[in-house]
Tab-separated table of C-alpha atoms in Angstrom:
chain	number	residue	atom	x	y	z
A	30	UNK	CA	53.124	42.707	-19.427
A	31	UNK	CA	54.997	42.023	-16.171
A	32	UNK	CA	51.650	42.060	-14.310
A	33	UNK	CA	50.276	39.311	-16.485
A	34	UNK	CA	53.432	37.256	-15.961
A	35	UNK	CA	53.014	37.548	-12.151
A	36	UNK	CA	49.373	36.513	-12.333
A	37	UNK	CA	50.311	33.474	-14.483
A	38	UNK	CA	53.039	32.447	-12.078
A	39	UNK	CA	50.673	32.705	-9.082
A	40	UNK	CA	47.979	30.730	-10.843
A	41	UNK	CA	50.393	27.966	-11.781
A	42	UNK	CA	51.656	27.910	-8.199
A	43	UNK	CA	48.116	27.477	-6.848
A	44	UNK	CA	47.391	24.626	-9.254
A	45	UNK	CA	50.606	22.865	-8.298
A	46	UNK	CA	49.741	23.279	-4.606
A	47	UNK	CA	46.254	21.835	-5.081
A	48	UNK	CA	47.590	18.878	-7.062
A	49	UNK	CA	50.181	18.186	-4.338
A	50	UNK	CA	47.497	18.479	-1.616
A	51	UNK	CA	45.237	16.032	-3.443
A	52	UNK	CA	48.112	13.627	-3.950
A	53	UNK	CA	49.035	13.807	-0.300
A	54	UNK	CA	45.387	13.280	0.749
A	55	UNK	CA	45.081	10.323	-1.541
A	56	UNK	CA	48.242	8.786	-0.217
A	57	UNK	CA	47.205	9.331	3.400
A	58	UNK	CA	43.794	7.736	2.866
A	59	UNK	CA	45.414	4.822	1.033
A	60	UNK	CA	47.894	4.165	3.792
A	61	UNK	CA	45.292	4.657	6.502
A	62	UNK	CA	42.971	2.191	4.780
A	63	UNK	CA	45.737	-0.404	4.535
A	64	UNK	CA	46.716	-0.003	8.174
A	65	UNK	CA	43.124	-0.294	9.447
A	66	UNK	CA	42.119	-3.254	7.297
A	67	UNK	CA	45.349	-5.119	8.012
A	68	UNK	CA	44.254	-5.641	11.560
A	69	UNK	CA	40.628	-6.252	10.692
A	70	UNK	CA	38.910	-9.669	10.614
A	71	UNK	CA	35.594	-9.353	8.870
A	72	UNK	CA	34.341	-12.573	10.465
A	73	UNK	CA	34.749	-11.385	14.070
A	74	UNK	CA	32.219	-8.856	15.496
A	75	UNK	CA	33.486	-5.784	17.419
A	76	UNK	CA	32.579	-7.000	20.919
A	77	UNK	CA	33.144	-4.607	23.815
A	78	UNK	CA	35.191	-6.246	26.557
A	79	UNK	CA	33.380	-9.381	27.858
A	80	UNK	CA	30.149	-8.529	26.020
A	81	UNK	CA	28.774	-11.179	23.699
A	82	UNK	CA	26.575	-8.827	21.685
A	83	UNK	CA	26.954	-5.900	19.376
A	84	UNK	CA	24.661	-2.839	19.678
A	85	UNK	CA	23.371	-1.971	16.178
A	86	UNK	CA	21.358	1.213	15.657
A	87	UNK	CA	18.628	0.940	13.036
A	88	UNK	CA	16.531	3.527	11.215
A	89	UNK	CA	14.199	3.028	8.269
A	90	UNK	CA	12.685	5.800	6.148
A	91	UNK	CA	10.124	4.956	3.401
A	92	UNK	CA	10.726	6.909	0.187
A	93	UNK	CA	8.044	5.717	-2.262
A	94	UNK	CA	5.059	3.472	-1.922
A	95	UNK	CA	5.210	1.535	-5.201
A	96	UNK	CA	2.186	-0.681	-4.724
A	97	UNK	CA	-0.086	-2.282	-2.158
A	98	UNK	CA	-1.748	-5.148	-4.027
A	99	UNK	CA	-5.051	-5.997	-2.407
A	100	UNK	CA	-5.325	-9.319	-4.272
A	101	UNK	CA	-1.807	-10.706	-3.479
A	102	UNK	CA	-1.603	-8.800	-0.179
A	103	UNK	CA	1.907	-7.609	-0.919
A	104	UNK	CA	3.423	-4.210	-0.062
A	105	UNK	CA	6.172	-2.873	-2.308
A	106	UNK	CA	8.008	0.159	-0.912
A	107	UNK	CA	11.268	1.883	-1.725
A	108	UNK	CA	13.005	2.538	1.560
A	109	UNK	CA	16.196	3.926	3.038
A	110	UNK	CA	17.735	1.683	5.702
A	111	UNK	CA	20.497	3.076	7.845
A	112	UNK	CA	22.506	0.743	10.075
A	113	UNK	CA	25.233	2.025	12.390
A	114	UNK	CA	27.455	0.543	15.058
A	115	UNK	CA	30.813	1.085	16.828
A	116	UNK	CA	34.010	-0.753	15.976
A	117	UNK	CA	36.904	0.276	18.217
A	118	UNK	CA	39.360	-1.402	15.829
A	119	UNK	CA	38.635	1.187	13.134
A	120	UNK	CA	39.789	4.392	14.880
A	121	UNK	CA	42.499	6.947	14.027
A	122	UNK	CA	43.740	10.396	15.050
A	123	UNK	CA	42.640	12.950	12.451
A	124	UNK	CA	45.560	15.250	13.334
A	125	UNK	CA	48.116	12.541	12.405
A	126	UNK	CA	46.389	11.728	9.128
A	127	UNK	CA	45.999	15.117	7.336
A	128	UNK	CA	42.673	15.840	8.959
A	129	UNK	CA	40.963	12.863	7.236
A	130	UNK	CA	37.499	12.652	8.903
A	131	UNK	CA	35.877	9.750	7.053
A	132	UNK	CA	36.847	6.784	4.980
A	133	UNK	CA	34.822	4.552	2.634
A	134	UNK	CA	35.447	0.777	2.532
A	135	UNK	CA	33.656	-2.130	0.888
A	136	UNK	CA	31.161	-3.949	3.035
A	137	UNK	CA	33.034	-7.221	2.528
A	138	UNK	CA	36.265	-5.759	3.986
A	139	UNK	CA	34.895	-5.293	7.549
A	140	UNK	CA	32.363	-7.005	9.755
A	141	UNK	CA	28.773	-6.043	8.996
A	142	UNK	CA	25.627	-7.314	10.789
A	143	UNK	CA	23.452	-9.772	8.933
A	144	UNK	CA	19.966	-8.312	8.943
A	145	UNK	CA	17.031	-9.809	7.051
A	146	UNK	CA	13.494	-8.692	6.283
A	147	UNK	CA	11.400	-10.918	8.465
A	148	UNK	CA	8.146	-10.812	6.502
A	149	UNK	CA	9.610	-10.676	2.955
A	150	UNK	CA	7.510	-12.327	0.263
A	151	UNK	CA	10.512	-13.506	-1.780
A	152	UNK	CA	13.307	-14.821	0.446
A	153	UNK	CA	14.959	-14.370	3.846
A	154	UNK	CA	18.460	-13.495	2.509
A	155	UNK	CA	20.278	-10.836	4.414
A	156	UNK	CA	20.007	-7.224	3.230
A	157	UNK	CA	22.876	-6.358	0.888
A	158	UNK	CA	24.059	-3.273	-0.944
A	159	UNK	CA	26.826	-2.206	-3.304
A	160	UNK	CA	27.169	1.132	-1.594
A	161	UNK	CA	30.392	1.580	0.457
A	162	UNK	CA	30.480	1.627	4.228
A	163	UNK	CA	31.417	4.945	5.785
A	164	UNK	CA	33.872	4.790	8.696
A	165	UNK	CA	34.384	7.718	11.140
A	166	UNK	CA	37.560	8.448	13.185
A	167	UNK	CA	35.900	7.423	16.456
A	168	UNK	CA	35.036	4.002	15.033
A	169	UNK	CA	31.443	4.873	14.171
A	170	UNK	CA	30.378	2.963	11.118
A	171	UNK	CA	27.403	3.878	8.909
A	172	UNK	CA	25.972	1.349	6.447
A	173	UNK	CA	23.303	2.662	4.092
A	174	UNK	CA	20.865	0.567	2.060
A	175	UNK	CA	18.430	1.938	-0.559
A	176	UNK	CA	16.334	-0.852	-1.899
A	177	UNK	CA	12.783	-2.066	-2.775
A	178	UNK	CA	11.288	-4.001	0.104
A	179	UNK	CA	8.432	-6.374	-0.732
A	180	UNK	CA	6.633	-7.642	2.353
A	181	UNK	CA	3.424	-9.375	3.288
A	182	UNK	CA	0.612	-7.101	4.364
A	183	UNK	CA	-2.719	-8.657	5.407
A	184	UNK	CA	-5.494	-6.588	3.856
A	185	UNK	CA	-8.674	-5.739	5.781
A	186	UNK	CA	-11.311	-5.317	3.076
A	187	UNK	CA	-14.301	-4.663	5.326
A	188	UNK	CA	-14.450	-0.927	4.455
A	189	UNK	CA	-13.130	-1.192	0.853
A	190	UNK	CA	-12.711	1.287	-0.873
A	191	UNK	CA	-12.811	3.609	2.198
A	192	UNK	CA	-10.246	1.454	4.003
A	193	UNK	CA	-7.092	2.139	5.993
A	194	UNK	CA	-4.396	-0.530	6.013
A	195	UNK	CA	-1.629	-1.157	8.583
A	196	UNK	CA	1.467	-2.841	7.057
A	197	UNK	CA	4.574	-3.990	8.867
A	198	UNK	CA	8.139	-4.128	7.707
A	199	UNK	CA	10.154	-6.351	10.104
A	200	UNK	CA	13.946	-6.311	10.331
A	201	UNK	CA	15.520	-9.115	12.239
A	202	UNK	CA	19.106	-10.329	12.784
A	203	UNK	CA	19.947	-13.678	11.182
A	204	UNK	CA	21.304	-16.613	13.163
A	205	UNK	CA	24.854	-16.311	14.344
A	206	UNK	CA	26.466	-13.697	16.583
A	207	UNK	CA	24.149	-11.948	18.956
A	208	UNK	CA	23.106	-8.531	17.532
A	209	UNK	CA	21.153	-6.172	19.774
A	210	UNK	CA	19.003	-3.775	17.725
A	211	UNK	CA	18.407	-0.295	19.161
A	212	UNK	CA	16.697	2.767	17.697
A	213	UNK	CA	18.363	6.095	17.139
A	214	UNK	CA	16.145	8.655	18.900
A	215	UNK	CA	17.424	11.422	16.594
A	216	UNK	CA	16.175	9.700	13.460
A	217	UNK	CA	12.429	9.081	13.951
A	218	UNK	CA	10.665	7.811	10.890
A	219	UNK	CA	8.205	10.138	9.245
A	220	UNK	CA	6.084	10.685	6.149
A	221	UNK	CA	7.521	14.094	5.153
A	222	UNK	CA	10.081	12.568	2.731
A	223	UNK	CA	7.579	10.211	1.136
A	224	UNK	CA	6.710	10.680	-2.590
A	225	UNK	CA	3.059	10.755	-3.468
A	226	UNK	CA	1.296	7.547	-4.598
A	227	UNK	CA	-1.722	7.627	-6.913
A	228	UNK	CA	-3.739	5.087	-4.864
A	229	UNK	CA	-2.422	5.307	-1.324
A	230	UNK	CA	-1.840	8.107	1.165
A	231	UNK	CA	0.666	7.687	3.980
A	232	UNK	CA	-0.872	8.641	7.330
A	233	UNK	CA	1.948	7.704	9.726
A	234	UNK	CA	5.068	5.610	10.314
A	235	UNK	CA	5.846	4.176	13.736
A	236	UNK	CA	8.563	1.984	15.084
A	237	UNK	CA	8.638	-0.702	17.771
A	238	UNK	CA	11.061	-3.178	19.234
A	239	UNK	CA	9.926	-6.672	20.093
A	240	UNK	CA	11.654	-9.970	20.789
A	241	UNK	CA	11.212	-13.513	19.493
A	242	UNK	CA	12.949	-16.055	21.681
A	243	UNK	CA	16.443	-14.571	22.089
A	244	UNK	CA	16.295	-12.272	19.019
A	245	UNK	CA	15.229	-8.661	19.027
A	246	UNK	CA	13.358	-7.437	15.966
A	247	UNK	CA	12.535	-3.958	14.723
A	248	UNK	CA	9.031	-3.388	13.426
A	249	UNK	CA	8.047	-0.402	11.309
A	250	UNK	CA	4.267	0.131	10.988
A	251	UNK	CA	3.063	1.977	7.895
A	252	UNK	CA	-0.476	3.271	8.072
A	253	UNK	CA	-1.924	3.776	4.603
A	254	UNK	CA	-5.260	5.251	3.563
A	255	UNK	CA	-6.764	4.394	0.166
A	256	UNK	CA	-7.683	7.268	-2.133
A	257	UNK	CA	-11.299	6.403	-3.026
A	258	UNK	CA	-12.076	8.992	-5.723
A	259	UNK	CA	-11.262	6.530	-8.579
A	260	UNK	CA	-13.555	3.815	-7.111
A	261	UNK	CA	-16.304	6.310	-6.373
A	262	UNK	CA	-16.399	7.643	-9.923
A	263	UNK	CA	-16.008	4.371	-11.742
A	264	UNK	CA	-17.838	1.948	-9.438
A	265	UNK	CA	-19.964	3.405	-6.614
A	266	UNK	CA	-21.684	6.204	-8.508
A	267	UNK	CA	-22.759	4.084	-11.498
A	268	UNK	CA	-23.923	1.257	-9.240
A	269	UNK	CA	-25.946	3.671	-7.117
A	270	UNK	CA	-27.671	5.045	-10.191
A	271	UNK	CA	-28.533	1.506	-11.386
A	272	UNK	CA	-29.847	0.415	-8.044
A	273	UNK	CA	-32.214	3.386	-8.125
A	274	UNK	CA	-33.206	2.528	-11.725
A	275	UNK	CA	-34.608	-0.839	-10.589
A	276	UNK	CA	-37.762	0.510	-8.867
A	277	UNK	CA	-38.725	2.565	-11.972
A	278	UNK	CA	-39.634	-0.600	-13.825
A	279	UNK	CA	-42.920	-0.538	-11.969
A	280	UNK	CA	-43.773	2.767	-13.600
A	281	UNK	CA	-43.644	1.120	-17.031
A	282	UNK	CA	-47.174	-0.111	-18.057
A	283	UNK	CA	-47.449	-3.889	-18.190
A	284	UNK	CA	-49.038	-3.773	-21.651
A	285	UNK	CA	-45.845	-2.047	-23.096
A	286	UNK	CA	-43.924	-5.336	-22.899
A	287	UNK	CA	-40.654	-3.645	-21.868
A	288	UNK	CA	-40.570	-4.488	-18.170
A	289	UNK	CA	-38.381	-7.629	-18.299
A	290	UNK	CA	-36.047	-6.246	-20.955
A	291	UNK	CA	-35.360	-3.201	-18.855
A	292	UNK	CA	-34.793	-5.304	-15.693
A	293	UNK	CA	-32.473	-7.807	-17.339
A	294	UNK	CA	-30.238	-5.008	-18.647
A	295	UNK	CA	-29.864	-3.557	-15.163
A	296	UNK	CA	-29.345	-7.012	-13.598
A	297	UNK	CA	-26.583	-7.946	-16.050
A	298	UNK	CA	-24.839	-4.565	-15.354
A	299	UNK	CA	-24.867	-5.271	-11.612
A	300	UNK	CA	-23.357	-8.704	-12.232
A	301	UNK	CA	-20.539	-7.163	-14.292
A	302	UNK	CA	-19.707	-4.656	-11.558
A	303	UNK	CA	-19.759	-7.457	-8.980
A	304	UNK	CA	-17.095	-9.394	-10.928
A	305	UNK	CA	-14.950	-6.241	-11.333
A	306	UNK	CA	-15.040	-5.485	-7.608
A	307	UNK	CA	-14.145	-9.066	-6.684
A	308	UNK	CA	-11.173	-8.852	-9.013
A	309	UNK	CA	-9.768	-6.028	-6.835
A	310	UNK	CA	-10.110	-7.867	-3.498
A	311	UNK	CA	-8.216	-10.823	-2.029
A	312	UNK	CA	-9.948	-14.229	-2.025
A	313	UNK	CA	-10.287	-14.401	1.762
A	314	UNK	CA	-13.119	-15.218	4.088
A	315	UNK	CA	-11.733	-13.507	7.162
A	316	UNK	CA	-13.546	-10.249	6.464
A	317	UNK	CA	-16.436	-9.399	4.122
A	318	UNK	CA	-16.380	-6.097	2.301
A	319	UNK	CA	-19.335	-3.789	2.775
A	320	UNK	CA	-19.145	-3.097	-0.902
A	321	UNK	CA	-19.629	-6.816	-1.648
A	322	UNK	CA	-22.668	-6.787	0.702
A	323	UNK	CA	-23.982	-3.735	-1.118
A	324	UNK	CA	-23.659	-5.488	-4.446
A	325	UNK	CA	-25.291	-8.618	-3.035
A	326	UNK	CA	-28.207	-6.529	-1.806
A	327	UNK	CA	-28.488	-5.053	-5.273
A	328	UNK	CA	-28.623	-8.539	-6.767
A	329	UNK	CA	-31.289	-9.578	-4.307
A	330	UNK	CA	-33.207	-6.414	-5.052
A	331	UNK	CA	-32.941	-7.102	-8.790
A	332	UNK	CA	-34.099	-10.720	-8.329
A	333	UNK	CA	-37.125	-9.701	-6.234
A	334	UNK	CA	-37.962	-6.913	-8.749
A	335	UNK	CA	-37.845	-9.413	-11.649
A	336	UNK	CA	-40.004	-11.856	-9.615
A	337	UNK	CA	-42.530	-9.145	-8.760
A	338	UNK	CA	-42.612	-7.915	-12.359
A	339	UNK	CA	-43.270	-11.481	-13.621
A	340	UNK	CA	-46.185	-11.822	-11.148
A	341	UNK	CA	-47.595	-8.472	-12.300
A	342	UNK	CA	-47.305	-9.425	-15.991
A	343	UNK	CA	-48.927	-12.841	-15.392
A	344	UNK	CA	-51.838	-11.282	-13.517
A	345	UNK	CA	-52.177	-8.588	-16.156
A	346	UNK	CA	-52.306	-11.032	-19.057
A	347	UNK	CA	-54.684	-13.406	-17.224
A	348	UNK	CA	-57.088	-10.573	-16.500
A	349	UNK	CA	-56.734	-9.325	-20.041
A	350	UNK	CA	-57.440	-12.779	-21.440
A	351	UNK	CA	-60.391	-13.300	-19.143
A	352	UNK	CA	-61.823	-9.933	-20.059
A	353	UNK	CA	-61.437	-10.745	-23.772
A	354	UNK	CA	-63.350	-14.016	-23.345
A	355	UNK	CA	-66.242	-12.531	-21.388
A	356	UNK	CA	-66.868	-9.434	-23.403
A	357	UNK	CA	-68.174	-9.090	-26.897
A	358	UNK	CA	-65.962	-8.062	-29.775
A	359	UNK	CA	-67.379	-4.529	-29.784
A	360	UNK	CA	-66.824	-3.966	-26.069
A	361	UNK	CA	-63.182	-4.973	-25.570
A	362	UNK	CA	-62.196	-2.007	-23.432
A	363	UNK	CA	-60.700	-2.855	-20.054
A	364	UNK	CA	-62.651	-1.720	-16.977
A	365	UNK	CA	-61.231	1.334	-15.253
A	366	UNK	CA	-61.354	-0.429	-11.863
A	367	UNK	CA	-58.964	-3.166	-12.907
A	368	UNK	CA	-56.608	-0.652	-14.485
A	369	UNK	CA	-56.531	1.490	-11.324
A	370	UNK	CA	-55.933	-1.556	-9.152
A	371	UNK	CA	-52.993	-2.581	-11.354
A	372	UNK	CA	-51.442	0.902	-11.144
A	373	UNK	CA	-51.901	0.874	-7.376
A	374	UNK	CA	-49.951	-2.413	-7.068
A	375	UNK	CA	-47.156	-0.983	-9.278
A	376	UNK	CA	-46.942	2.097	-7.089
A	377	UNK	CA	-46.689	0.022	-3.917
A	378	UNK	CA	-43.966	-2.144	-5.441
A	379	UNK	CA	-42.154	0.978	-6.675
A	380	UNK	CA	-42.057	2.424	-3.128
A	381	UNK	CA	-40.934	-0.914	-1.571
A	382	UNK	CA	-38.193	-1.350	-4.171
A	383	UNK	CA	-37.030	2.250	-3.744
A	384	UNK	CA	-36.735	1.699	0.050
A	385	UNK	CA	-34.697	-1.414	-0.523
A	386	UNK	CA	-32.359	0.578	-2.856
A	387	UNK	CA	-31.903	3.206	-0.186
A	388	UNK	CA	-31.336	0.608	2.517
A	389	UNK	CA	-28.607	-1.122	0.459
A	390	UNK	CA	-26.775	2.212	0.132
A	391	UNK	CA	-26.807	2.613	3.955
A	392	UNK	CA	-24.663	-0.554	4.234
A	393	UNK	CA	-21.722	1.432	2.867
A	394	UNK	CA	-22.187	4.085	5.575
A	395	UNK	CA	-22.297	1.746	8.621
């Protein structure tokens, strides 16, 4: 019984000690925060000596590619933006403040750089976040932003759907105090932390510093490769089969009366696929997609096939009518020579049309 009493007393003592420690730590952080913010002016940057600029370290890590819309040419990506700088006014001795090694403050309580997304599709308002700013004892400040960034990305459709796109996300300081952007060499952007996207594959992420007038801007280049399996199964493969079907119309006998019906069905199918493909590409004349040229060649092939089939049918019916008028009713059979000549013309047109179908497929491989 006495043993249980001793254990209970020790346990209660530990709980009281932990509560007192938490209370002391809370009080220390509260007093430290008041002391630091009392001498802080959030409208004045932390200049060093006679310097008129603030060095701001920037790093951006893409998390998820939400969408790259080929029609609107807009990139939507969830990214992690980390901004850090040094403010000598926000320093303290950890030994004099119960070993407190970091403190969180609201972004509106201290000076923060105004950084905007230079190629945003919506507005040019500065980047904002509700997350607190982390302050270190040496005055190092870390400001973290997790947001969805929607930027302009000019699409090159020349090799659609086997294309690779290069999209920029530009971060630039707004007008006001001079902010000098630098990169943190220890935090190089990469694709390892990126979540998979159903349509796009991230190949690489690179960073570059450039200047416009007196402003330095940070550019992050995202290289994306389109996953073409969906387009191959649903567009390219059916269109390839239909383009090969066109020449086979010349193997149908003219007297069957099914040539034009067969051709018109294939021609309408090509037109439908052409409209579907154009709905997935931007209305621009800068570049022409090889897929559009392929569909155009299929339309030309279909037109020439219909034209040749009409000529064959007209000649066939004229010969048939002439033969009917010149022969007696008991000898209506068509001469073998004319029939062989007609089949020879159909075979020649079949080979020519098949070569055109193969040539149109080569456009996609150039």
